[in-house]
Amino acid sequence: MPELADLPGAVLCDYTLVEAGVARLVPGGVIDEALLSIYVNGQSLATMMCSPLQLEALAVGYLYNEGIIESAADIGHLQLNQARSAADVILRSGDAQLPRRMILTSGCGGGMTGQELSASQPALQSDYRATPELALRLMRGLQGAAKLYQAVRGVHTAALGDASGILVSAEDVGRHNAVDKVAGAALLAGIDSRERILLCSGRISSEMLGKARRMGVPIVVSRTAPTSISLALADAWRICIVGYARQGRMRVYAHPWRLGIG
């Protein structure tokens, strides 16, 4: 593991450790947090708290998951300001429709979406199948990619993978931001997110599942639990939800046939 001083996204912070009734000062760190505002064609679209890493991927993934772009090719220009607090995006098409009504979501840091999360939206047509063994192996890969979490905790990790292993990964203070970064990194690298498995460390809520559907991901695997709305959406959208995937165990909440079960 790299030294904290050399680890992007971490800030040095000494703390007092109390253990067995004894207090001692310990050198350590905390996760860095910053503010990013996204502007599209000169119009303010969203401002979010995030980890100051992979900000270009975050902007691209957010625009894709919100349905504003269909591919990275739709972006004519993307530039971060000198303070890395704003991303200016110029689309190749000047008549892009930006959402007027943003919805405050349950995501960490107060995520926002303009997407309609409705079971009436078309289901995924993919017949992609995997195995429980692959899901658990990829979750171990997710843990290996969580460098910031291993160093300072307080951060979420997300990744996109398949039978070949982890394709892209990202860490952020917000679990929805981590998924947007994964979507953006995949777009920028020319990796198709369809027929893949999305892995995340946090709760699978409705907006998280909405991002998975937008990415065309048929299987979502998490270390924790889904919500009731995400289960209803998963059932309608033909998305397999796996929770508590750890230590050789998992809970399959929706469409277990995608894992060869049932």
PDB file of C-alpha atoms in Angstrom:
ATOM      1  CA  MET A   1       0.000   0.000   0.000  1.00  0.00           C
ATOM      2  CA  PRO A   2       1.432   3.461  -0.864  1.00  0.00           C
ATOM      3  CA  GLU A   3       2.248   5.927   1.876  1.00  0.00           C
ATOM      4  CA  LEU A   4      -0.657   8.225   2.701  1.00  0.00           C
ATOM      5  CA  ALA A   5       1.373  11.262   1.679  1.00  0.00           C
ATOM      6  CA  ASP A   6       1.625   9.786  -1.822  1.00  0.00           C
ATOM      7  CA  LEU A   7      -1.974   8.551  -2.088  1.00  0.00           C
ATOM      8  CA  PRO A   8      -4.224  10.858  -4.149  1.00  0.00           C
ATOM      9  CA  GLY A   9      -7.602  11.418  -2.541  1.00  0.00           C
ATOM     10  CA  ALA A  10      -6.350  11.075   1.047  1.00  0.00           C
ATOM     11  CA  VAL A  11      -5.497  13.887   3.455  1.00  0.00           C
ATOM     12  CA  LEU A  12      -3.073  13.406   6.341  1.00  0.00           C
ATOM     13  CA  CYS A  13      -4.758  13.619   9.730  1.00  0.00           C
ATOM     14  CA  ASP A  14      -3.410  12.436  13.077  1.00  0.00           C
ATOM     15  CA  TYR A  15      -5.934  10.985  15.490  1.00  0.00           C
ATOM     16  CA  THR A  16      -6.021   9.715  19.045  1.00  0.00           C
ATOM     17  CA  LEU A  17      -6.571   5.981  19.265  1.00  0.00           C
ATOM     18  CA  VAL A  18      -8.154   4.686  22.459  1.00  0.00           C
ATOM     19  CA  GLU A  19      -7.532   0.965  22.838  1.00  0.00           C
ATOM     20  CA  ALA A  20      -7.842  -1.174  25.963  1.00  0.00           C
ATOM     21  CA  GLY A  21      -8.189   2.021  28.001  1.00  0.00           C
ATOM     22  CA  VAL A  22      -4.945   3.490  26.650  1.00  0.00           C
ATOM     23  CA  ALA A  23      -4.857   6.609  24.463  1.00  0.00           C
ATOM     24  CA  ARG A  24      -2.099   7.280  21.954  1.00  0.00           C
ATOM     25  CA  LEU A  25      -1.567   9.626  19.038  1.00  0.00           C
ATOM     26  CA  VAL A  26      -1.498   7.818  15.692  1.00  0.00           C
ATOM     27  CA  PRO A  27      -0.527   9.217  12.284  1.00  0.00           C
ATOM     28  CA  GLY A  28      -3.299   8.577   9.778  1.00  0.00           C
ATOM     29  CA  GLY A  29      -5.573  10.195   7.253  1.00  0.00           C
ATOM     30  CA  VAL A  30      -9.100  10.846   6.058  1.00  0.00           C
ATOM     31  CA  ILE A  31     -10.751  10.848   2.680  1.00  0.00           C
ATOM     32  CA  ASP A  32     -10.514  14.124   0.758  1.00  0.00           C
ATOM     33  CA  GLU A  33     -13.813  15.761  -0.201  1.00  0.00           C
ATOM     34  CA  ALA A  34     -14.370  18.492  -2.762  1.00  0.00           C
ATOM     35  CA  LEU A  35     -17.130  20.260  -4.665  1.00  0.00           C
ATOM     36  CA  LEU A  36     -17.615  19.868  -8.407  1.00  0.00           C
ATOM     37  CA  SER A  37     -20.025  21.914 -10.524  1.00  0.00           C
ATOM     38  CA  ILE A  38     -20.903  20.621 -13.989  1.00  0.00           C
ATOM     39  CA  TYR A  39     -21.801  23.122 -16.713  1.00  0.00           C
ATOM     40  CA  VAL A  40     -23.189  22.006 -20.059  1.00  0.00           C
ATOM     41  CA  ASN A  41     -23.153  24.448 -22.979  1.00  0.00           C
ATOM     42  CA  GLY A  42     -22.718  27.247 -20.444  1.00  0.00           C
ATOM     43  CA  GLN A  43     -25.694  26.179 -18.311  1.00  0.00           C
ATOM     44  CA  SER A  44     -25.270  25.022 -14.733  1.00  0.00           C
ATOM     45  CA  LEU A  45     -26.497  21.428 -14.501  1.00  0.00           C
ATOM     46  CA  ALA A  46     -25.415  20.013 -11.137  1.00  0.00           C
ATOM     47  CA  THR A  47     -23.170  20.626  -8.161  1.00  0.00           C
ATOM     48  CA  MET A  48     -22.031  17.654  -6.112  1.00  0.00           C
ATOM     49  CA  MET A  49     -19.721  16.760  -3.277  1.00  0.00           C
ATOM     50  CA  CYS A  50     -17.216  14.177  -4.424  1.00  0.00           C
ATOM     51  CA  SER A  51     -13.706  12.831  -4.103  1.00  0.00           C
ATOM     52  CA  PRO A  52     -11.361  14.932  -6.276  1.00  0.00           C
ATOM     53  CA  LEU A  53     -10.301  11.970  -8.433  1.00  0.00           C
ATOM     54  CA  GLN A  54     -11.336  10.938 -11.969  1.00  0.00           C
ATOM     55  CA  LEU A  55     -13.369  14.137 -12.281  1.00  0.00           C
ATOM     56  CA  GLU A  56     -13.505  13.962 -16.070  1.00  0.00           C
ATOM     57  CA  ALA A  57     -14.931  10.441 -15.811  1.00  0.00           C
ATOM     58  CA  LEU A  58     -17.418  11.654 -13.193  1.00  0.00           C
ATOM     59  CA  ALA A  59     -18.680  14.427 -15.480  1.00  0.00           C
ATOM     60  CA  VAL A  60     -18.934  12.132 -18.515  1.00  0.00           C
ATOM     61  CA  GLY A  61     -20.588   9.327 -16.556  1.00  0.00           C
ATOM     62  CA  TYR A  62     -23.077  11.678 -14.914  1.00  0.00           C
ATOM     63  CA  LEU A  63     -24.104  13.099 -18.291  1.00  0.00           C
ATOM     64  CA  TYR A  64     -24.472   9.612 -19.727  1.00  0.00           C
ATOM     65  CA  ASN A  65     -26.459   8.219 -16.817  1.00  0.00           C
ATOM     66  CA  GLU A  66     -28.739  11.250 -16.948  1.00  0.00           C
ATOM     67  CA  GLY A  67     -29.423  10.576 -20.640  1.00  0.00           C
ATOM     68  CA  ILE A  68     -27.867  13.845 -21.814  1.00  0.00           C
ATOM     69  CA  ILE A  69     -25.246  12.102 -23.962  1.00  0.00           C
ATOM     70  CA  GLU A  70     -25.265   8.707 -25.669  1.00  0.00           C
ATOM     71  CA  SER A  71     -21.495   8.328 -25.984  1.00  0.00           C
ATOM     72  CA  ALA A  72     -18.259  10.182 -25.319  1.00  0.00           C
ATOM     73  CA  ALA A  73     -18.339  11.238 -28.978  1.00  0.00           C
ATOM     74  CA  ASP A  74     -21.240  13.591 -28.139  1.00  0.00           C
ATOM     75  CA  ILE A  75     -18.806  15.768 -26.165  1.00  0.00           C
ATOM     76  CA  GLY A  76     -16.970  18.353 -28.219  1.00  0.00           C
ATOM     77  CA  HIS A  77     -14.946  19.768 -25.352  1.00  0.00           C
ATOM     78  CA  LEU A  78     -14.479  19.012 -21.662  1.00  0.00           C
ATOM     79  CA  GLN A  79     -12.249  21.074 -19.424  1.00  0.00           C
ATOM     80  CA  LEU A  80     -11.751  21.386 -15.685  1.00  0.00           C
ATOM     81  CA  ASN A  81     -10.991  24.803 -14.276  1.00  0.00           C
ATOM     82  CA  GLN A  82      -7.634  25.394 -12.584  1.00  0.00           C
ATOM     83  CA  ALA A  83      -9.088  24.749  -9.124  1.00  0.00           C
ATOM     84  CA  ARG A  84     -10.689  21.496 -10.401  1.00  0.00           C
ATOM     85  CA  SER A  85     -13.982  22.672  -8.928  1.00  0.00           C
ATOM     86  CA  ALA A  86     -15.899  23.040 -12.197  1.00  0.00           C
ATOM     87  CA  ALA A  87     -16.223  20.943 -15.348  1.00  0.00           C
ATOM     88  CA  ASP A  88     -17.203  22.848 -18.480  1.00  0.00           C
ATOM     89  CA  VAL A  89     -18.722  20.574 -21.118  1.00  0.00           C
ATOM     90  CA  ILE A  90     -19.546  21.674 -24.640  1.00  0.00           C
ATOM     91  CA  LEU A  91     -21.689  19.228 -26.552  1.00  0.00           C
ATOM     92  CA  ARG A  92     -21.368  18.774 -30.302  1.00  0.00           C
ATOM     93  CA  SER A  93     -25.115  19.307 -30.545  1.00  0.00           C
ATOM     94  CA  GLY A  94     -26.268  22.699 -29.350  1.00  0.00           C
ATOM     95  CA  ASP A  95     -29.899  21.646 -28.918  1.00  0.00           C
ATOM     96  CA  ALA A  96     -29.397  19.099 -26.131  1.00  0.00           C
ATOM     97  CA  GLN A  97     -32.336  18.937 -23.743  1.00  0.00           C
ATOM     98  CA  LEU A  98     -31.161  19.458 -20.170  1.00  0.00           C
ATOM     99  CA  PRO A  99     -33.397  18.354 -17.282  1.00  0.00           C
ATOM    100  CA  ARG A 100     -35.284  21.185 -15.617  1.00  0.00           C
ATOM    101  CA  ARG A 101     -36.468  19.247 -12.589  1.00  0.00           C
ATOM    102  CA  MET A 102     -33.802  17.531 -10.521  1.00  0.00           C
ATOM    103  CA  ILE A 103     -34.751  14.964  -7.882  1.00  0.00           C
ATOM    104  CA  LEU A 104     -32.905  14.786  -4.563  1.00  0.00           C
ATOM    105  CA  THR A 105     -31.970  11.142  -4.106  1.00  0.00           C
ATOM    106  CA  SER A 106     -30.917   9.010  -1.179  1.00  0.00           C
ATOM    107  CA  GLY A 107     -27.339   8.851  -2.430  1.00  0.00           C
ATOM    108  CA  CYS A 108     -24.434   9.785  -0.182  1.00  0.00           C
ATOM    109  CA  GLY A 109     -23.753  13.509  -0.363  1.00  0.00           C
ATOM    110  CA  GLY A 110     -27.248  14.320  -1.627  1.00  0.00           C
ATOM    111  CA  GLY A 111     -27.233  12.905  -5.134  1.00  0.00           C
ATOM    112  CA  MET A 112     -29.466  14.440  -7.762  1.00  0.00           C
ATOM    113  CA  THR A 113     -31.078  12.985 -10.860  1.00  0.00           C
ATOM    114  CA  GLY A 114     -33.431  14.186 -13.556  1.00  0.00           C
ATOM    115  CA  GLN A 115     -34.149  10.656 -14.687  1.00  0.00           C
ATOM    116  CA  GLU A 116     -37.591   9.130 -14.228  1.00  0.00           C
ATOM    117  CA  LEU A 117     -37.281   5.957 -12.178  1.00  0.00           C
ATOM    118  CA  SER A 118     -40.333   3.991 -13.217  1.00  0.00           C
ATOM    119  CA  ALA A 119     -41.108   0.309 -13.617  1.00  0.00           C
ATOM    120  CA  SER A 120     -42.924   1.246 -16.837  1.00  0.00           C
ATOM    121  CA  GLN A 121     -39.602   1.872 -18.585  1.00  0.00           C
ATOM    122  CA  PRO A 122     -38.504  -0.899 -20.972  1.00  0.00           C
ATOM    123  CA  ALA A 123     -36.798  -3.923 -19.444  1.00  0.00           C
ATOM    124  CA  LEU A 124     -33.306  -5.008 -20.471  1.00  0.00           C
ATOM    125  CA  GLN A 125     -33.470  -7.412 -23.400  1.00  0.00           C
ATOM    126  CA  SER A 126     -30.157  -9.012 -22.488  1.00  0.00           C
ATOM    127  CA  ASP A 127     -30.070 -12.755 -21.721  1.00  0.00           C
ATOM    128  CA  TYR A 128     -26.657 -12.413 -20.056  1.00  0.00           C
ATOM    129  CA  ARG A 129     -25.903 -15.034 -17.410  1.00  0.00           C
ATOM    130  CA  ALA A 130     -23.044 -15.501 -14.978  1.00  0.00           C
ATOM    131  CA  THR A 131     -22.367 -17.674 -11.930  1.00  0.00           C
ATOM    132  CA  PRO A 132     -22.270 -17.086  -8.179  1.00  0.00           C
ATOM    133  CA  GLU A 133     -18.570 -17.960  -8.287  1.00  0.00           C
ATOM    134  CA  LEU A 134     -17.878 -15.173 -10.803  1.00  0.00           C
ATOM    135  CA  ALA A 135     -19.849 -12.644  -8.747  1.00  0.00           C
ATOM    136  CA  LEU A 136     -17.845 -13.492  -5.626  1.00  0.00           C
ATOM    137  CA  ARG A 137     -14.553 -13.425  -7.521  1.00  0.00           C
ATOM    138  CA  LEU A 138     -15.314  -9.978  -8.898  1.00  0.00           C
ATOM    139  CA  MET A 139     -16.273  -8.756  -5.435  1.00  0.00           C
ATOM    140  CA  ARG A 140     -12.837  -9.816  -4.233  1.00  0.00           C
ATOM    141  CA  GLY A 141     -11.426  -7.834  -7.146  1.00  0.00           C
ATOM    142  CA  LEU A 142     -13.475  -4.828  -6.050  1.00  0.00           C
ATOM    143  CA  GLN A 143     -11.943  -5.050  -2.594  1.00  0.00           C
ATOM    144  CA  GLY A 144      -8.491  -5.183  -4.129  1.00  0.00           C
ATOM    145  CA  ALA A 145      -9.235  -2.013  -6.123  1.00  0.00           C
ATOM    146  CA  ALA A 146     -10.320  -0.112  -2.996  1.00  0.00           C
ATOM    147  CA  LYS A 147      -6.956   1.506  -2.295  1.00  0.00           C
ATOM    148  CA  LEU A 148      -8.381   4.588  -0.590  1.00  0.00           C
ATOM    149  CA  TYR A 149     -10.745   2.526   1.518  1.00  0.00           C
ATOM    150  CA  GLN A 150      -7.904   0.307   2.684  1.00  0.00           C
ATOM    151  CA  ALA A 151      -5.890   3.372   3.654  1.00  0.00           C
ATOM    152  CA  VAL A 152      -8.392   5.730   5.286  1.00  0.00           C
ATOM    153  CA  ARG A 153     -11.902   4.163   5.062  1.00  0.00           C
ATOM    154  CA  GLY A 154     -14.898   6.498   4.542  1.00  0.00           C
ATOM    155  CA  VAL A 155     -15.170   5.929   0.784  1.00  0.00           C
ATOM    156  CA  HIS A 156     -17.263   3.859  -1.622  1.00  0.00           C
ATOM    157  CA  THR A 157     -15.926   1.731  -4.455  1.00  0.00           C
ATOM    158  CA  ALA A 158     -17.593   0.677  -7.710  1.00  0.00           C
ATOM    159  CA  ALA A 159     -16.362  -1.392 -10.636  1.00  0.00           C
ATOM    160  CA  LEU A 160     -17.390  -2.933 -13.924  1.00  0.00           C
ATOM    161  CA  GLY A 161     -16.306  -6.492 -14.584  1.00  0.00           C
ATOM    162  CA  ASP A 162     -16.826  -9.698 -16.518  1.00  0.00           C
ATOM    163  CA  ALA A 163     -15.259 -13.136 -16.763  1.00  0.00           C
ATOM    164  CA  SER A 164     -11.898 -11.527 -17.607  1.00  0.00           C
ATOM    165  CA  GLY A 165     -11.859  -9.600 -14.314  1.00  0.00           C
ATOM    166  CA  ILE A 166     -12.269  -5.967 -13.248  1.00  0.00           C
ATOM    167  CA  LEU A 167     -12.389  -3.664 -16.294  1.00  0.00           C
ATOM    168  CA  VAL A 168     -12.651  -0.241 -14.628  1.00  0.00           C
ATOM    169  CA  SER A 169     -13.018   0.879 -11.018  1.00  0.00           C
ATOM    170  CA  ALA A 170     -13.500   4.103  -9.078  1.00  0.00           C
ATOM    171  CA  GLU A 171     -13.706   5.360  -5.511  1.00  0.00           C
ATOM    172  CA  ASP A 172     -15.701   8.301  -4.168  1.00  0.00           C
ATOM    173  CA  VAL A 173     -17.335   9.623  -1.002  1.00  0.00           C
ATOM    174  CA  GLY A 174     -20.671   9.113  -2.795  1.00  0.00           C
ATOM    175  CA  ARG A 175     -21.675   5.666  -4.001  1.00  0.00           C
ATOM    176  CA  HIS A 176     -23.654   7.191  -6.890  1.00  0.00           C
ATOM    177  CA  ASN A 177     -20.586   9.246  -7.861  1.00  0.00           C
ATOM    178  CA  ALA A 178     -18.478   6.085  -7.886  1.00  0.00           C
ATOM    179  CA  VAL A 179     -20.926   4.455 -10.322  1.00  0.00           C
ATOM    180  CA  ASP A 180     -20.959   7.577 -12.521  1.00  0.00           C
ATOM    181  CA  LYS A 181     -17.147   7.511 -12.559  1.00  0.00           C
ATOM    182  CA  VAL A 182     -17.210   3.877 -13.644  1.00  0.00           C
ATOM    183  CA  ALA A 183     -19.685   4.690 -16.426  1.00  0.00           C
ATOM    184  CA  GLY A 184     -17.570   7.632 -17.563  1.00  0.00           C
ATOM    185  CA  ALA A 185     -14.298   5.705 -17.407  1.00  0.00           C
ATOM    186  CA  ALA A 186     -15.845   2.917 -19.492  1.00  0.00           C
ATOM    187  CA  LEU A 187     -17.120   5.403 -22.093  1.00  0.00           C
ATOM    188  CA  LEU A 188     -13.754   7.173 -22.313  1.00  0.00           C
ATOM    189  CA  ALA A 189     -11.947   3.834 -22.671  1.00  0.00           C
ATOM    190  CA  GLY A 190     -14.385   2.530 -25.291  1.00  0.00           C
ATOM    191  CA  ILE A 191     -15.614  -0.280 -23.023  1.00  0.00           C
ATOM    192  CA  ASP A 192     -19.227  -1.362 -23.564  1.00  0.00           C
ATOM    193  CA  SER A 193     -20.951  -1.602 -20.176  1.00  0.00           C
ATOM    194  CA  ARG A 194     -23.657  -3.919 -21.516  1.00  0.00           C
ATOM    195  CA  GLU A 195     -23.331  -7.649 -20.783  1.00  0.00           C
ATOM    196  CA  ARG A 196     -21.158  -6.814 -17.770  1.00  0.00           C
ATOM    197  CA  ILE A 197     -21.507  -6.946 -13.993  1.00  0.00           C
ATOM    198  CA  LEU A 198     -21.669  -3.771 -11.906  1.00  0.00           C
ATOM    199  CA  LEU A 199     -20.152  -4.046  -8.447  1.00  0.00           C
ATOM    200  CA  CYS A 200     -20.501  -1.565  -5.616  1.00  0.00           C
ATOM    201  CA  SER A 201     -19.696  -1.343  -1.946  1.00  0.00           C
ATOM    202  CA  GLY A 202     -22.802   0.541  -0.832  1.00  0.00           C
ATOM    203  CA  ARG A 203     -26.559   0.216  -0.649  1.00  0.00           C
ATOM    204  CA  ILE A 204     -28.413  -0.450  -3.929  1.00  0.00           C
ATOM    205  CA  SER A 205     -31.084   2.235  -3.953  1.00  0.00           C
ATOM    206  CA  SER A 206     -33.480   3.216  -6.729  1.00  0.00           C
ATOM    207  CA  GLU A 207     -31.149   5.784  -8.304  1.00  0.00           C
ATOM    208  CA  MET A 208     -28.274   3.294  -8.225  1.00  0.00           C
ATOM    209  CA  LEU A 209     -30.419   0.779 -10.089  1.00  0.00           C
ATOM    210  CA  GLY A 210     -31.476   3.502 -12.528  1.00  0.00           C
ATOM    211  CA  LYS A 211     -27.805   4.060 -13.375  1.00  0.00           C
ATOM    212  CA  ALA A 212     -27.325   0.316 -13.852  1.00  0.00           C
ATOM    213  CA  ARG A 213     -30.272   0.162 -16.242  1.00  0.00           C
ATOM    214  CA  ARG A 214     -28.952   3.142 -18.196  1.00  0.00           C
ATOM    215  CA  MET A 215     -25.601   1.362 -18.488  1.00  0.00           C
ATOM    216  CA  GLY A 216     -27.372  -1.790 -19.696  1.00  0.00           C
ATOM    217  CA  VAL A 217     -25.954  -3.818 -16.808  1.00  0.00           C
ATOM    218  CA  PRO A 218     -27.973  -7.012 -16.171  1.00  0.00           C
ATOM    219  CA  ILE A 219     -26.362  -7.951 -12.827  1.00  0.00           C
ATOM    220  CA  VAL A 220     -25.640  -5.649  -9.872  1.00  0.00           C
ATOM    221  CA  VAL A 221     -23.648  -6.984  -6.932  1.00  0.00           C
ATOM    222  CA  SER A 222     -23.139  -5.201  -3.605  1.00  0.00           C
ATOM    223  CA  ARG A 223     -21.609  -5.848  -0.207  1.00  0.00           C
ATOM    224  CA  THR A 224     -24.798  -4.506   1.407  1.00  0.00           C
ATOM    225  CA  ALA A 225     -28.557  -4.427   0.807  1.00  0.00           C
ATOM    226  CA  PRO A 226     -31.038  -3.191  -1.795  1.00  0.00           C
ATOM    227  CA  THR A 227     -34.091  -1.050  -1.023  1.00  0.00           C
ATOM    228  CA  SER A 228     -37.715  -1.961  -1.647  1.00  0.00           C
ATOM    229  CA  ILE A 229     -38.039   0.349  -4.653  1.00  0.00           C
ATOM    230  CA  SER A 230     -34.851  -0.979  -6.210  1.00  0.00           C
ATOM    231  CA  LEU A 231     -36.243  -4.511  -5.923  1.00  0.00           C
ATOM    232  CA  ALA A 232     -39.465  -3.508  -7.661  1.00  0.00           C
ATOM    233  CA  LEU A 233     -37.495  -1.814 -10.436  1.00  0.00           C
ATOM    234  CA  ALA A 234     -35.117  -4.758 -10.774  1.00  0.00           C
ATOM    235  CA  ASP A 235     -38.042  -7.138 -11.151  1.00  0.00           C
ATOM    236  CA  ALA A 236     -39.541  -5.000 -13.922  1.00  0.00           C
ATOM    237  CA  TRP A 237     -36.235  -4.284 -15.663  1.00  0.00           C
ATOM    238  CA  ARG A 238     -34.927  -7.889 -15.572  1.00  0.00           C
ATOM    239  CA  ILE A 239     -31.904  -6.933 -13.497  1.00  0.00           C
ATOM    240  CA  CYS A 240     -30.424  -9.445 -11.070  1.00  0.00           C
ATOM    241  CA  ILE A 241     -29.635  -7.906  -7.681  1.00  0.00           C
ATOM    242  CA  VAL A 242     -27.121  -9.574  -5.396  1.00  0.00           C
ATOM    243  CA  GLY A 243     -26.572  -8.285  -1.871  1.00  0.00           C
ATOM    244  CA  TYR A 244     -24.218  -9.149   0.968  1.00  0.00           C
ATOM    245  CA  ALA A 245     -21.733 -10.775  -1.398  1.00  0.00           C
ATOM    246  CA  ARG A 246     -18.904 -11.535   0.982  1.00  0.00           C
ATOM    247  CA  GLN A 247     -17.044 -14.406   2.619  1.00  0.00           C
ATOM    248  CA  GLY A 248     -18.331 -16.907   0.093  1.00  0.00           C
ATOM    249  CA  ARG A 249     -21.992 -16.030   0.641  1.00  0.00           C
ATOM    250  CA  MET A 250     -24.589 -13.840  -1.067  1.00  0.00           C
ATOM    251  CA  ARG A 251     -28.280 -13.017  -1.130  1.00  0.00           C
ATOM    252  CA  VAL A 252     -29.914 -13.012  -4.568  1.00  0.00           C
ATOM    253  CA  TYR A 253     -32.958 -10.733  -4.446  1.00  0.00           C
ATOM    254  CA  ALA A 254     -34.138 -10.596  -8.065  1.00  0.00           C
ATOM    255  CA  HIS A 255     -33.857 -12.667 -11.243  1.00  0.00           C
ATOM    256  CA  PRO A 256     -31.668 -15.456  -9.834  1.00  0.00           C
ATOM    257  CA  TRP A 257     -31.770 -17.184 -13.254  1.00  0.00           C
ATOM    258  CA  ARG A 258     -29.030 -14.807 -14.366  1.00  0.00           C
ATOM    259  CA  LEU A 259     -26.763 -16.661 -11.941  1.00  0.00           C
ATOM    260  CA  GLY A 260     -28.011 -20.086 -12.990  1.00  0.00           C
ATOM    261  CA  ILE A 261     -30.199 -20.400  -9.891  1.00  0.00           C
ATOM    262  CA  GLY A 262     -33.801 -21.567  -9.892  1.00  0.00           C
TER     263      GLY A 262
END
